[in-house]
Amino acid sequence: MKAKYIVVEGLEGAGKTSAIDILSQTLSRLGVNQLKCVREPGGTPLAESIRQLVKHHQDPTDPMTEMSECLLMYAARSQLVNNVIRPQLAEGIWVIGDRHDLSSRAYQGGGRQLSGMVDNISTLVLGDFKPDLTVYLDIEPSVGLQRAQARGQLDRIEQESLAFFERTRDRYVTLVEADPQAVFIDANQPLKEVQQQVIKVVEQQFEQWQC
Ligand code: T5A
């Protein structure tokens, strides 16, 4: 079977980290023994520097514009896709991504209301490259933000208004509904149940890939 690219998406605190753990364990049980996990923004030295900027840049004399934020997300994605993800897949190594293009479409497209710009840049940067499967963990923004808050200080994006995260979630849901390779999981449930659903989705999808 050709190596696959699987992405986990969702708002802050949706439970992506634990979903990725269970996803890796499930794939390994199913016989996938060459697997790499990456995160966005990040995953290469240059993309990790961009991650630091987009999450923590705070300068009232030179605030990050919405357009710069969007361009930086795609600069980081271009580094990761071309220098890591494509080469790994070509070598037969499966890749699990903590976020990908759907994040830009939801946060910058929905949250920042830059959807026209995001569509154009996405086409330029990615062409027809897309994940084989996207697992979207849907969570009430207020619940996700409470979980993020419990972890410590909020970063630049986490300090956005609830309305921003509501718009982001709405866009996520619309995009996931329109994508036949994306699966919706209710992440407001207890962790154990979310994990069971992730396992089920991966097992079913794996079976289809084998056909
Ligand atoms: N961004 C990113 C954009 O705006 N555009 C883009 O194109 C991209 C790629 C990245 C930021 O950049 C933005 C989005 C983000 O704001 P990040 O740190 O990578 O930042 O992403 P976060 O979503 O902020 O990461 P989090 O760690 O907050 O989210 P997770 O991984 O979904 O949450 P997780 O698994 O760490 O869980 C958080 C806590 O909740 C608990 C966990 O145990 C943990 O303590 N939890 C649950 N508790 C109860 N019930 C459940 N079902 C639970 N699931 C998890």
Coordinates of N, CA and C and ligand atoms in Angstrom, one line a residue:
M1 N 0.8 -1.2 0.0 CA 0.0 0.0 0.0 C 0.9 1.3 0.0
K2 N 0.5 2.3 -0.8 CA 1.3 3.5 -0.8 C 1.2 4.2 0.6
A3 N 2.2 4.9 1.0 CA 2.2 5.6 2.3 C 1.1 6.7 2.2
K4 N 0.5 6.9 3.3 CA -0.6 7.9 3.4 C -0.2 9.1 4.3
Y5 N -0.9 10.2 4.0 CA -0.8 11.4 4.8 C -2.1 11.7 5.5
I6 N -2.1 11.6 6.9 CA -3.3 11.7 7.7 C -3.1 13.0 8.5
V7 N -4.2 13.8 8.6 CA -4.1 15.0 9.3 C -5.2 15.1 10.4
V8 N -4.8 15.6 11.6 CA -5.7 15.8 12.7 C -5.9 17.3 12.8
E9 N -7.2 17.8 12.8 CA -7.5 19.2 12.9 C -8.5 19.5 14.0
G10 N -8.5 20.7 14.4 CA -9.5 21.2 15.4 C -9.0 22.4 16.1
L11 N -9.9 23.1 16.8 CA -9.6 24.3 17.6 C -8.6 23.9 18.7
E12 N -8.1 24.9 19.4 CA -7.2 24.7 20.5 C -8.0 23.9 21.6
G13 N -7.3 22.9 22.2 CA -7.9 22.1 23.2 C -8.8 21.1 22.7
A14 N -8.9 20.9 21.4 CA -9.8 19.9 20.9 C -9.4 18.4 21.2
G15 N -8.1 18.3 21.5 CA -7.5 17.0 21.9 C -6.7 16.3 20.7
K16 N -6.1 17.2 19.9 CA -5.4 16.7 18.8 C -4.2 15.8 19.2
T17 N -3.5 16.3 20.3 CA -2.3 15.6 20.7 C -2.7 14.1 21.1
S18 N -3.7 13.9 21.9 CA -4.1 12.6 22.3 C -4.6 11.8 21.1
A19 N -5.3 12.5 20.2 CA -5.8 11.8 19.0 C -4.6 11.3 18.2
I20 N -3.6 12.1 18.1 CA -2.4 11.7 17.3 C -1.7 10.5 17.9
D21 N -1.6 10.5 19.2 CA -1.0 9.3 19.9 C -1.8 8.0 19.6
I22 N -3.1 8.1 19.7 CA -3.9 6.9 19.5 C -3.9 6.4 18.0
L23 N -3.9 7.5 17.2 CA -3.8 7.2 15.7 C -2.5 6.5 15.4
S24 N -1.4 6.9 16.0 CA -0.1 6.3 15.7 C -0.1 4.9 16.2
Q25 N -0.6 4.7 17.4 CA -0.7 3.3 18.0 C -1.5 2.4 17.1
T26 N -2.7 2.9 16.7 CA -3.6 2.1 15.8 C -2.9 1.7 14.5
L27 N -2.2 2.7 13.9 CA -1.6 2.4 12.6 C -0.5 1.3 12.8
S28 N 0.3 1.5 13.9 CA 1.3 0.6 14.2 C 0.8 -0.8 14.4
R29 N -0.3 -0.9 15.1 CA -1.0 -2.2 15.3 C -1.5 -2.9 14.0
L30 N -1.8 -2.0 13.1 CA -2.3 -2.5 11.8 C -1.1 -2.8 10.8
G31 N 0.1 -2.6 11.3 CA 1.3 -3.0 10.5 C 2.0 -1.9 9.9
V32 N 1.7 -0.6 10.1 CA 2.4 0.5 9.6 C 3.6 0.7 10.5
N33 N 4.8 0.4 10.0 CA 5.9 0.6 11.0 C 6.9 1.7 10.6
Q34 N 6.6 2.4 9.5 CA 7.3 3.6 9.2 C 6.4 4.8 9.2
L35 N 6.5 5.6 10.2 CA 5.6 6.7 10.5 C 6.3 7.9 11.1
K36 N 5.9 9.1 10.5 CA 6.5 10.3 11.0 C 5.4 11.3 11.4
C37 N 5.5 11.9 12.6 CA 4.5 12.9 13.0 C 5.1 14.3 12.8
V38 N 4.3 15.2 12.2 CA 4.8 16.6 12.0 C 3.7 17.5 12.6
R39 N 4.1 18.8 12.8 CA 3.1 19.7 13.2 C 3.2 21.0 12.4
E40 N 2.0 21.7 12.3 CA 2.0 23.0 11.6 C 1.4 24.1 12.5
P41 N 1.9 25.3 12.4 CA 3.1 25.6 11.7 C 4.3 25.0 12.4
G42 N 5.3 24.5 11.6 CA 6.5 24.0 12.1 C 7.0 22.8 11.4
G43 N 7.9 22.0 12.0 CA 8.3 20.7 11.4 C 9.6 20.8 10.6
T44 N 10.1 22.0 10.4 CA 11.5 22.1 9.8 C 12.1 23.2 10.6
P45 N 13.4 23.4 10.5 CA 14.0 24.5 11.3 C 13.4 25.9 10.9
L46 N 13.3 26.1 9.6 CA 12.7 27.4 9.2 C 11.3 27.6 9.7
A47 N 10.5 26.5 9.4 CA 9.1 26.5 9.8 C 8.9 26.6 11.3
E48 N 9.8 26.1 12.1 CA 9.7 26.2 13.6 C 10.0 27.7 14.0
S49 N 10.9 28.4 13.2 CA 11.1 29.8 13.5 C 9.9 30.6 13.2
I50 N 9.2 30.2 12.1 CA 7.9 30.9 11.8 C 6.9 30.6 12.9
R51 N 6.8 29.4 13.4 CA 5.9 29.0 14.4 C 6.1 30.0 15.6
Q52 N 7.3 30.2 16.0 CA 7.6 31.0 17.2 C 7.1 32.4 16.9
L53 N 7.3 32.9 15.7 CA 6.8 34.3 15.3 C 5.3 34.4 15.4
V54 N 4.6 33.4 14.7 CA 3.1 33.6 14.6 C 2.5 33.3 16.0
K55 N 3.1 32.5 16.8 CA 2.4 32.3 18.1 C 2.8 33.3 19.2
H56 N 4.0 33.9 19.1 CA 4.5 34.7 20.2 C 4.8 36.2 19.8
H57 N 4.8 36.6 18.6 CA 5.1 37.9 18.2 C 4.2 38.9 19.0
Q58 N 4.8 39.8 19.8 CA 4.0 40.8 20.5 C 4.8 42.1 20.4
D59 N 4.5 43.0 19.5 CA 5.1 44.3 19.5 C 4.1 45.3 19.1
P60 N 3.7 46.1 20.0 CA 2.6 47.1 19.8 C 3.0 48.1 18.7
T61 N 4.3 48.3 18.5 CA 4.7 49.3 17.4 C 4.8 48.6 16.1
D62 N 4.7 47.3 16.0 CA 4.8 46.6 14.7 C 3.9 45.3 14.8
P63 N 2.6 45.5 15.0 CA 1.7 44.3 15.2 C 1.7 43.5 13.9
M64 N 1.5 42.2 14.1 CA 1.5 41.3 12.9 C 0.2 41.6 12.1
T65 N 0.2 41.9 10.9 CA -1.0 42.1 10.1 C -1.6 40.8 9.8
E66 N -2.9 40.8 9.6 CA -3.6 39.5 9.3 C -3.1 38.9 8.0
M67 N -2.7 39.8 7.0 CA -2.1 39.2 5.8 C -0.8 38.6 6.0
S68 N 0.1 39.2 6.9 CA 1.4 38.6 7.2 C 1.2 37.3 7.9
E69 N 0.2 37.2 8.8 CA 0.0 36.0 9.5 C -0.3 34.9 8.5
C70 N -1.2 35.2 7.6 CA -1.6 34.2 6.6 C -0.4 33.8 5.7
L71 N 0.4 34.8 5.2 CA 1.5 34.5 4.4 C 2.5 33.6 5.2
L72 N 2.7 33.9 6.4 CA 3.7 33.2 7.2 C 3.2 31.7 7.4
M73 N 1.9 31.5 7.6 CA 1.4 30.1 7.7 C 1.7 29.3 6.4
Y74 N 1.6 30.0 5.3 CA 1.8 29.3 4.0 C 3.3 29.1 3.8
A75 N 4.1 30.1 4.2 CA 5.6 30.0 4.1 C 6.0 28.7 4.9
A76 N 5.5 28.6 6.1 CA 5.9 27.4 6.9 C 5.4 26.1 6.3
R77 N 4.2 26.2 5.7 CA 3.6 25.0 5.1 C 4.5 24.6 3.8
S78 N 4.9 25.6 3.1 CA 5.7 25.3 1.9 C 7.0 24.5 2.3
Q79 N 7.6 25.0 3.3 CA 8.9 24.3 3.8 C 8.6 22.9 4.2
L80 N 7.5 22.7 5.0 CA 7.2 21.4 5.5 C 6.8 20.4 4.4
V81 N 5.9 20.9 3.6 CA 5.4 20.0 2.5 C 6.5 19.5 1.6
N82 N 7.3 20.5 1.1 CA 8.4 20.2 0.1 C 9.6 19.6 0.7
N83 N 10.0 19.9 1.9 CA 11.2 19.4 2.5 C 11.0 18.2 3.4
V84 N 9.8 17.9 3.8 CA 9.6 16.8 4.7 C 8.5 15.9 4.2
I85 N 7.3 16.4 4.1 CA 6.1 15.5 3.8 C 6.3 14.8 2.5
R86 N 6.5 15.5 1.4 CA 6.5 14.8 0.1 C 7.7 13.8 0.0
P87 N 8.9 14.2 0.5 CA 10.0 13.2 0.5 C 9.7 12.0 1.3
Q88 N 9.1 12.2 2.5 CA 8.8 11.0 3.4 C 7.8 10.1 2.7
L89 N 6.8 10.7 2.1 CA 5.8 9.8 1.4 C 6.4 9.1 0.3
A90 N 7.3 9.8 -0.5 CA 7.9 9.1 -1.6 C 8.8 7.9 -1.2
E91 N 9.3 8.0 0.1 CA 10.1 6.9 0.6 C 9.3 5.8 1.3
G92 N 8.0 6.0 1.2 CA 7.1 5.0 1.8 C 6.8 5.2 3.3
I93 N 7.2 6.3 3.8 CA 6.9 6.6 5.2 C 5.6 7.4 5.4
W94 N 4.7 6.8 6.2 CA 3.4 7.5 6.5 C 3.7 8.7 7.3
V95 N 2.8 9.7 7.1 CA 3.0 11.0 7.8 C 1.6 11.3 8.5
I96 N 1.8 11.7 9.8 CA 0.6 12.2 10.5 C 0.8 13.7 10.8
G97 N -0.1 14.5 10.4 CA 0.1 15.9 10.6 C -0.8 16.5 11.7
D98 N -0.2 17.3 12.6 CA -1.0 18.0 13.6 C -1.3 19.4 12.9
R99 N -2.4 19.5 12.3 CA -2.9 20.6 11.5 C -2.3 20.6 10.1
H100 N -3.0 21.2 9.1 CA -2.5 21.4 7.7 C -3.3 22.5 7.1
D101 N -3.6 22.4 5.8 CA -4.3 23.6 5.1 C -5.6 23.9 5.7
L102 N -6.4 22.9 6.2 CA -7.7 23.2 6.7 C -7.6 24.3 7.8
S103 N -6.5 24.3 8.6 CA -6.3 25.3 9.7 C -6.3 26.7 9.1
S104 N -5.6 26.9 8.0 CA -5.5 28.2 7.4 C -6.9 28.6 6.8
R105 N -7.5 27.6 6.2 CA -8.9 27.9 5.7 C -9.9 28.3 6.8
A106 N -9.7 27.6 7.9 CA -10.6 27.9 9.0 C -10.2 29.2 9.8
Y107 N -8.9 29.2 10.2 CA -8.5 30.4 11.1 C -8.4 31.7 10.3
Q108 N -7.6 31.6 9.2 CA -7.4 32.8 8.4 C -8.6 33.1 7.5
G109 N -9.1 32.0 6.9 CA -10.3 32.2 6.0 C -11.6 32.5 6.8
G110 N -11.9 31.8 7.8 CA -13.1 32.0 8.6 C -12.9 33.0 9.7
G111 N -11.9 32.7 10.6 CA -11.7 33.6 11.8 C -11.3 35.0 11.3
R112 N -10.3 35.1 10.4 CA -9.9 36.5 10.0 C -10.7 37.0 8.8
Q113 N -11.5 36.2 8.3 CA -12.4 36.5 7.1 C -11.6 36.9 5.9
L114 N -10.5 36.1 5.6 CA -9.7 36.3 4.4 C -9.8 35.2 3.4
S115 N -11.0 34.6 3.3 CA -11.2 33.4 2.5 C -10.7 33.5 1.1
G116 N -11.0 34.6 0.4 CA -10.6 34.7 -1.0 C -9.1 34.6 -1.1
M117 N -8.4 35.3 -0.3 CA -6.9 35.3 -0.3 C -6.4 33.9 0.0
V118 N -7.0 33.3 1.0 CA -6.5 31.9 1.4 C -6.7 30.9 0.3
D119 N -7.8 31.0 -0.4 CA -8.0 30.1 -1.5 C -6.9 30.2 -2.6
N120 N -6.6 31.5 -2.9 CA -5.6 31.7 -3.9 C -4.2 31.3 -3.5
I121 N -3.8 31.6 -2.3 CA -2.5 31.2 -1.8 C -2.4 29.7 -1.7
S122 N -3.4 29.1 -1.2 CA -3.4 27.6 -1.0 C -3.2 27.0 -2.4
T123 N -3.9 27.4 -3.4 CA -3.7 26.9 -4.8 C -2.2 27.0 -5.2
L124 N -1.7 28.2 -5.0 CA -0.3 28.5 -5.4 C 0.7 27.6 -4.7
V125 N 0.5 27.5 -3.4 CA 1.5 26.8 -2.6 C 1.4 25.3 -2.7
L126 N 0.1 24.8 -2.7 CA -0.1 23.3 -2.6 C -0.5 22.7 -3.9
G127 N -1.1 23.4 -4.8 CA -1.6 22.8 -6.0 C -2.7 21.8 -5.6
D128 N -2.5 20.5 -6.1 CA -3.5 19.5 -5.7 C -3.1 18.6 -4.6
F129 N -2.0 19.0 -3.9 CA -1.5 18.2 -2.8 C -2.5 18.3 -1.6
K130 N -3.0 17.1 -1.2 CA -3.9 17.1 0.0 C -3.8 15.8 0.8
P131 N -4.3 15.9 2.0 CA -4.2 14.7 2.8 C -5.1 13.5 2.3
D132 N -4.7 12.3 2.6 CA -5.5 11.1 2.3 C -6.7 11.0 3.2
L133 N -6.5 11.5 4.4 CA -7.6 11.5 5.4 C -7.4 12.7 6.4
T134 N -8.5 13.4 6.7 CA -8.4 14.4 7.7 C -9.4 14.0 8.8
V135 N -8.9 14.0 10.1 CA -9.8 13.7 11.2 C -10.0 15.1 11.9
Y136 N -11.3 15.5 11.8 CA -11.6 16.8 12.5 C -12.2 16.6 13.8
L137 N -11.6 17.2 14.9 CA -12.2 17.1 16.2 C -13.0 18.3 16.5
D138 N -14.3 18.2 16.6 CA -15.1 19.4 16.8 C -15.4 19.7 18.2
I139 N -15.1 20.9 18.6 CA -15.3 21.3 20.0 C -15.9 22.7 20.2
E140 N -16.7 22.8 21.2 CA -17.2 24.2 21.5 C -16.0 25.1 21.8
P141 N -15.9 26.2 21.2 CA -14.7 27.1 21.4 C -14.5 27.4 22.8
S142 N -15.5 27.6 23.6 CA -15.3 28.0 25.0 C -14.7 26.8 25.8
V143 N -15.1 25.6 25.5 CA -14.6 24.4 26.2 C -13.1 24.3 25.8
G144 N -12.8 24.4 24.5 CA -11.4 24.2 24.0 C -10.5 25.3 24.7
L145 N -11.0 26.5 24.7 CA -10.2 27.6 25.3 C -9.9 27.4 26.8
Q146 N -10.9 26.8 27.5 CA -10.7 26.6 28.9 C -9.6 25.5 29.1
R147 N -9.6 24.5 28.2 CA -8.6 23.5 28.3 C -7.2 24.1 28.0
A148 N -7.2 25.0 27.0 CA -5.9 25.6 26.7 C -5.4 26.5 27.8
Q149 N -6.4 27.2 28.4 CA -6.1 28.1 29.6 C -5.5 27.3 30.7
A150 N -6.1 26.1 31.0 CA -5.7 25.3 32.1 C -4.2 24.9 32.0
R151 N -3.7 24.9 30.7 CA -2.3 24.5 30.4 C -1.3 25.7 30.7
G152 N -1.8 26.9 30.8 CA -0.9 28.0 31.1 C -1.2 29.2 30.3
Q153 N -0.1 30.1 30.1 CA -0.4 31.3 29.4 C -0.8 31.2 27.9
L154 N -1.8 32.0 27.5 CA -2.3 31.9 26.1 C -1.3 32.6 25.2
D155 N -1.2 32.0 24.0 CA -0.4 32.6 22.9 C -1.1 33.7 22.2
R156 N -0.5 34.3 21.2 CA -1.1 35.5 20.5 C -2.4 35.1 19.9
I157 N -2.5 33.9 19.2 CA -3.8 33.6 18.6 C -4.9 33.2 19.6
E158 N -4.4 32.4 20.7 CA -5.4 32.0 21.7 C -6.0 33.2 22.4
Q159 N -5.4 34.4 22.3 CA -5.9 35.5 23.0 C -7.0 36.2 22.2
E160 N -7.3 35.6 21.0 CA -8.4 36.2 20.2 C -9.8 36.1 20.9
S161 N -10.8 36.8 20.3 CA -12.1 36.8 21.0 C -12.8 35.5 20.7
L162 N -13.9 35.2 21.5 CA -14.7 34.0 21.3 C -15.3 34.1 19.9
A163 N -15.7 35.3 19.5 CA -16.3 35.4 18.1 C -15.4 34.9 17.0
F164 N -14.1 35.2 17.2 CA -13.1 34.7 16.2 C -13.1 33.2 16.2
F165 N -13.1 32.5 17.3 CA -13.1 31.1 17.3 C -14.4 30.5 16.9
E166 N -15.5 31.2 17.1 CA -16.8 30.7 16.6 C -16.8 30.8 15.1
R167 N -16.3 31.8 14.5 CA -16.2 31.9 13.0 C -15.3 30.8 12.5
T168 N -14.2 30.6 13.2 CA -13.2 29.5 12.8 C -13.9 28.2 12.8
R169 N -14.6 27.9 13.9 CA -15.3 26.6 14.0 C -16.3 26.4 12.9
D170 N -17.1 27.5 12.7 CA -18.1 27.4 11.6 C -17.5 27.0 10.3
R171 N -16.3 27.7 10.0 CA -15.7 27.4 8.7 C -15.2 26.0 8.6
Y172 N -14.6 25.5 9.8 CA -14.2 24.1 9.8 C -15.3 23.2 9.5
V173 N -16.4 23.4 10.1 CA -17.6 22.5 9.9 C -18.0 22.5 8.5
T174 N -18.1 23.7 7.9 CA -18.5 23.8 6.5 C -17.6 23.0 5.6
L175 N -16.3 23.2 5.8 CA -15.2 22.6 5.0 C -15.2 21.1 5.1
V176 N -15.4 20.7 6.3 CA -15.3 19.2 6.6 C -16.5 18.5 5.9
E177 N -17.7 19.2 6.0 CA -18.9 18.6 5.4 C -18.7 18.5 3.9
A178 N -17.9 19.4 3.3 CA -17.8 19.4 1.8 C -16.6 18.5 1.4
D179 N -15.9 17.9 2.3 CA -14.7 17.1 1.9 C -14.9 15.6 2.2
P180 N -15.0 14.9 1.1 CA -15.2 13.4 1.3 C -14.1 12.7 2.0
Q181 N -12.9 13.3 2.0 CA -11.8 12.7 2.7 C -11.6 13.2 4.2
A182 N -12.7 13.9 4.7 CA -12.6 14.4 6.0 C -13.7 13.7 6.9
V183 N -13.3 13.5 8.2 CA -14.3 12.8 9.1 C -14.5 13.7 10.3
F184 N -15.7 13.9 10.7 CA -16.1 14.7 11.8 C -16.2 13.9 13.1
I185 N -15.5 14.3 14.2 CA -15.7 13.6 15.4 C -16.1 14.6 16.5
D186 N -17.1 14.3 17.3 CA -17.5 15.2 18.4 C -16.5 15.1 19.5
A187 N -15.7 16.1 19.7 CA -14.6 16.1 20.8 C -15.1 16.7 22.1
N188 N -16.4 17.0 22.2 CA -17.0 17.4 23.5 C -17.2 16.3 24.4
Q189 N -17.1 15.1 23.9 CA -17.3 13.8 24.7 C -16.1 13.6 25.6
P190 N -16.2 12.6 26.5 CA -15.1 12.2 27.3 C -14.0 11.7 26.4
L191 N -12.7 11.9 26.9 CA -11.5 11.5 26.1 C -11.6 10.1 25.6
K192 N -12.0 9.1 26.5 CA -12.0 7.7 26.1 C -12.9 7.5 24.8
E193 N -14.1 8.2 24.9 CA -15.0 8.0 23.7 C -14.4 8.6 22.4
V194 N -13.8 9.7 22.6 CA -13.2 10.4 21.4 C -12.1 9.4 20.8
Q195 N -11.3 8.8 21.7 CA -10.3 7.9 21.3 C -10.8 6.7 20.6
Q196 N -11.9 6.2 21.1 CA -12.6 5.0 20.5 C -13.0 5.3 19.1
Q197 N -13.5 6.5 18.9 CA -14.0 7.0 17.6 C -12.8 7.1 16.6
V198 N -11.7 7.7 17.1 CA -10.6 7.8 16.3 C -10.1 6.4 15.8
I199 N -10.1 5.5 16.7 CA -9.6 4.1 16.3 C -10.5 3.5 15.3
K200 N -11.8 3.7 15.5 CA -12.8 3.2 14.5 C -12.6 3.8 13.1
V201 N -12.5 5.1 13.1 CA -12.3 5.8 11.8 C -11.0 5.3 11.1
V202 N -10.0 5.1 11.8 CA -8.7 4.7 11.2 C -8.8 3.3 10.7
E203 N -9.4 2.4 11.5 CA -9.5 1.0 11.1 C -10.4 0.9 9.9
Q204 N -11.5 1.6 9.8 CA -12.4 1.6 8.6 C -11.7 2.1 7.4
Q205 N -11.0 3.2 7.6 CA -10.3 3.8 6.4 C -9.1 2.9 5.9
F206 N -8.4 2.2 6.9 CA -7.3 1.3 6.5 C -7.9 0.2 5.7
E207 N -9.0 -0.3 6.1 CA -9.6 -1.5 5.4 C -9.9 -1.0 3.9
Q208 N -10.5 0.2 3.8 CA -10.8 0.7 2.4 C -9.5 0.9 1.6
W209 N -8.4 1.3 2.2 CA -7.2 1.5 1.5 C -6.6 0.2 1.0
Q210 N -6.9 -0.9 1.7 CA -6.4 -2.2 1.4 C -7.1 -2.8 0.1
C211 N -8.3 -2.3 -0.1 CA -9.1 -2.8 -1.2 C -8.5 -2.4 -2.6
Ligands
T5A1 N1 -2.9 28.2 13.1 C1 -2.3 27.1 12.7 C2 -3.5 29.1 12.2 O1 -4.1 30.1 12.6 N2 -3.4 28.8 10.9 C3 -2.7 27.7 10.4 O2 -2.7 27.5 9.1 C4 -2.1 26.8 11.3 C5 -1.4 25.6 10.9 C6 -1.0 26.6 16.5 C7 -1.8 27.9 16.4 O3 -1.7 28.4 15.1 C8 -3.0 28.5 14.5 C9 -3.9 27.6 15.3 C10 -3.3 27.7 16.7 O4 -3.8 28.8 17.4 P1 -0.7 24.7 18.3 O5 -0.1 24.8 19.6 O6 -0.1 23.9 17.3 O7 -0.9 26.2 17.8 O8 -2.2 24.2 18.3 P2 -3.2 24.2 19.5 O9 -4.5 23.9 18.9 O10 -3.1 25.5 20.3 O11 -2.7 23.0 20.4 P3 -3.4 22.5 21.7 O12 -2.3 21.7 22.3 O13 -4.1 23.5 22.4 O14 -4.5 21.6 21.1 P4 -4.7 20.1 21.2 O15 -3.5 19.4 20.8 O16 -5.9 19.8 20.4 O17 -5.1 19.8 22.7 P5 -4.5 18.7 23.6 O18 -4.6 17.4 23.0 O19 -3.1 19.2 24.0 O20 -5.5 18.8 24.8 C11 -5.5 20.0 25.6 C12 -5.9 19.5 27.0 O21 -7.3 19.0 27.0 C13 -7.3 17.7 27.5 C14 -5.9 17.2 27.4 O22 -5.7 16.1 28.3 C15 -5.1 18.4 27.6 O23 -4.9 18.6 29.0 N3 -8.4 17.0 26.7 C16 -9.5 16.6 27.2 N4 -10.1 16.7 28.4 C17 -11.4 16.2 28.5 N5 -12.1 15.6 27.5 C18 -11.5 15.4 26.3 N6 -12.2 14.8 25.3 C19 -10.2 15.9 26.1 N7 -9.3 16.0 25.0 C20 -8.2 16.6 25.5

